[in-house]
CSV table of C-alpha atoms in Angstrom, one decimal:
chain,number,residue,atom,x,y,z
A,11,GLN,CA,117.0,127.7,113.4
A,12,ILE,CA,119.1,128.5,116.5
A,13,GLU,CA,117.7,129.4,119.9
A,14,PHE,CA,119.2,132.4,121.7
A,15,VAL,CA,118.9,132.7,125.5
A,16,GLN,CA,120.0,135.8,127.4
A,17,GLY,CA,120.4,136.2,131.1
A,18,TYR,CA,121.7,139.3,132.8
A,19,ASP,CA,120.8,142.0,135.3
A,20,ASP,CA,120.2,145.4,133.7
A,21,ARG,CA,122.0,147.0,136.7
A,22,ILE,CA,125.4,145.5,135.9
A,23,HIS,CA,127.9,148.1,134.9
A,24,ILE,CA,131.4,147.5,133.6
A,25,TYR,CA,134.4,149.7,133.1
A,26,ALA,CA,135.4,149.1,129.5
A,27,ASP,CA,135.8,150.7,126.1
A,28,LYS,CA,132.4,150.1,124.5
A,29,PRO,CA,133.6,149.7,120.9
A,30,THR,CA,136.2,147.1,121.7
A,31,ILE,CA,134.1,145.1,124.0
A,32,THR,CA,131.1,145.2,121.6
A,33,THR,CA,133.5,143.9,118.9
A,34,VAL,CA,134.6,141.1,121.2
A,35,ILE,CA,131.0,140.0,122.0
A,36,ARG,CA,130.0,140.3,118.3
A,37,ASN,CA,132.8,138.1,117.3
A,38,LEU,CA,132.1,135.5,119.9
A,39,VAL,CA,128.4,135.4,119.1
A,40,SER,CA,129.2,135.2,115.4
A,41,ASN,CA,131.5,132.2,116.1
A,42,ALA,CA,128.9,130.6,118.2
A,43,ILE,CA,126.4,130.9,115.3
A,44,LYS,CA,129.1,129.6,112.8
A,45,PHE,CA,129.8,126.5,114.9
A,46,THR,CA,126.3,125.7,116.2
A,47,PRO,CA,124.1,123.4,114.0
A,48,GLU,CA,120.4,124.0,113.5
A,49,LYS,CA,118.2,123.5,116.6
A,50,GLY,CA,121.2,124.4,118.8
A,51,VAL,CA,121.3,126.9,121.6
A,52,ILE,CA,123.4,130.0,122.2
A,53,ARG,CA,123.4,131.6,125.6
A,54,ILE,CA,124.7,135.1,126.5
A,55,LEU,CA,125.0,135.5,130.2
A,56,ALA,CA,126.4,138.1,132.5
A,57,SER,CA,126.8,138.2,136.3
A,58,ALA,CA,128.4,140.6,138.7
A,59,GLN,CA,130.9,139.7,141.4
A,60,GLU,CA,132.3,142.1,144.0
A,61,ASN,CA,134.8,143.8,141.7
A,62,SER,CA,134.2,142.3,138.3
A,63,VAL,CA,131.6,141.2,135.8
A,64,THR,CA,131.6,137.9,134.0
A,65,ILE,CA,130.2,137.6,130.5
A,66,GLN,CA,129.7,134.1,129.1
A,67,ILE,CA,128.9,133.2,125.5
A,68,GLU,CA,128.2,129.5,125.3
A,69,ASP,CA,126.8,127.2,122.6
A,70,THR,CA,125.7,123.7,121.9
A,71,GLY,CA,127.9,123.6,118.8
A,72,ILE,CA,130.5,121.2,117.5
A,73,GLY,CA,133.0,122.0,120.3
A,74,ILE,CA,136.8,122.3,120.2
A,75,GLY,CA,139.3,119.6,120.8
A,76,PRO,CA,142.0,119.9,123.5
A,77,ASN,CA,144.8,120.3,120.9
A,78,ASP,CA,143.0,123.2,119.2
A,79,LEU,CA,142.0,124.9,122.4
A,80,ALA,CA,145.7,125.5,123.1
A,81,LYS,CA,146.1,127.3,119.8
A,82,LEU,CA,143.0,129.6,119.9
A,83,PHE,CA,144.5,132.8,121.3
A,84,ARG,CA,148.0,132.4,120.0
A,85,ILE,CA,149.3,134.8,117.3
A,86,ASP,CA,152.3,132.5,116.6
A,87,VAL,CA,150.1,129.6,115.5
A,88,HIS,CA,147.7,129.8,112.6
A,89,HIS,CA,144.5,128.1,113.4
A,90,THR,CA,141.1,128.2,111.6
A,91,THR,CA,138.2,125.8,111.3
A,92,GLU,CA,135.3,125.6,108.9
A,93,GLY,CA,131.9,126.4,110.3
A,94,THR,CA,128.9,124.0,110.2
A,95,ASN,CA,127.9,125.4,106.8
A,96,LYS,CA,131.6,125.4,105.5
A,97,GLU,CA,132.1,129.1,106.4
A,98,LYS,CA,135.8,130.1,106.2
A,99,GLY,CA,137.6,132.1,108.8
A,100,THR,CA,141.0,133.9,109.0
A,101,GLY,CA,141.9,132.7,112.5
A,102,LEU,CA,142.4,136.2,113.7
A,103,GLY,CA,139.1,136.9,115.4
A,104,LEU,CA,139.9,135.3,118.8
A,105,ILE,CA,143.4,136.8,118.8
A,106,LEU,CA,141.9,140.2,118.5
A,107,CYS,CA,139.3,139.4,121.1
A,108,LYS,CA,142.0,138.5,123.6
A,109,GLU,CA,143.9,141.7,122.8
A,110,PHE,CA,140.8,143.9,123.2
A,111,VAL,CA,139.8,142.2,126.5
A,112,GLU,CA,143.3,142.6,127.9
A,113,LEU,CA,143.4,146.2,126.9
A,114,ASN,CA,140.3,146.6,129.0
A,115,HIS,CA,142.1,145.1,132.0
A,116,GLY,CA,140.1,141.9,131.7
A,117,SER,CA,140.7,138.2,130.8
A,118,ILE,CA,139.2,135.7,128.4
A,119,SER,CA,139.1,132.0,128.6
A,120,VAL,CA,137.4,129.0,126.9
A,121,THR,CA,136.2,125.6,127.9
A,122,SER,CA,134.9,123.2,125.3
A,123,LYS,CA,134.0,119.5,124.5
A,124,ILE,CA,133.8,118.0,121.1
A,125,GLY,CA,130.1,117.4,120.2
A,126,GLU,CA,128.9,119.4,123.3
A,127,GLY,CA,129.8,123.0,122.6
A,128,SER,CA,132.0,125.8,123.9
A,129,ARG,CA,131.9,128.4,126.6
A,130,PHE,CA,133.9,131.6,126.3
A,131,THR,CA,134.2,133.6,129.5
A,132,ILE,CA,135.2,137.2,129.7
A,133,VAL,CA,135.9,138.9,133.1
A,134,LEU,CA,136.0,142.7,133.2
A,135,PRO,CA,136.3,145.3,135.9
A,136,GLN,CA,133.0,146.3,137.4
A,137,GLY,CA,131.6,149.8,137.7
A,138,ASN,CA,133.3,153.1,137.3
A,139,LYS,CA,136.8,154.0,136.1
A,140,PRO,CA,139.4,152.5,138.6
A,141,GLU,CA,141.4,155.1,140.4
A,142,THR,CA,144.7,153.4,139.3
A,143,GLN,CA,143.6,153.5,135.7
A,144,ASN,CA,144.7,156.7,133.9
A,145,LYS,CA,145.3,155.7,130.3
A,146,SER,CA,142.5,155.1,127.8
A,147,VAL,CA,142.3,152.0,125.7
A,148,GLU,CA,143.2,154.1,122.6
A,149,GLN,CA,146.4,155.3,124.4
A,150,GLU,CA,147.3,151.8,125.4
A,151,ILE,CA,146.9,150.6,121.8
A,152,ILE,CA,149.1,153.5,120.5
A,153,ASN,CA,151.7,152.7,123.2
A,154,LYS,CA,151.7,149.0,122.3
A,155,GLU,CA,152.1,149.7,118.6
A,156,THR,CA,155.0,152.1,119.1
A,157,SER,CA,156.8,149.7,121.4
A,158,ASN,CA,156.8,146.8,118.8
């Protein structure tokens, strides 16, 4: 049994590609469940700043050590950890999360302490489409794939 706590204002609006950001949030919540023992707590919070929205997914799970924190978003380093019920992972979920958030002109970061839990923070543009933004996320993905 894990307790879920949500805290956000319904009036918050972000400029983002809904399928990719939904995938990011789903992956982060899934990881929080995977690494939070029974009777733990998972919080999903969102707050608006002047030009951005901050989304936080935090848990009271097993936490991540400093050496592993440095590996989380890196494609050049394979990293995976078993969940609290021995669930397996590929190590690709957080790499994709970072890619999707950055394609939406945002940032993702993490803080964590062993035995206390983790907090993943996503910052995205607030409101309507920025005037300087002309390409869609799909077009940026295509451009990135063709340049590699």
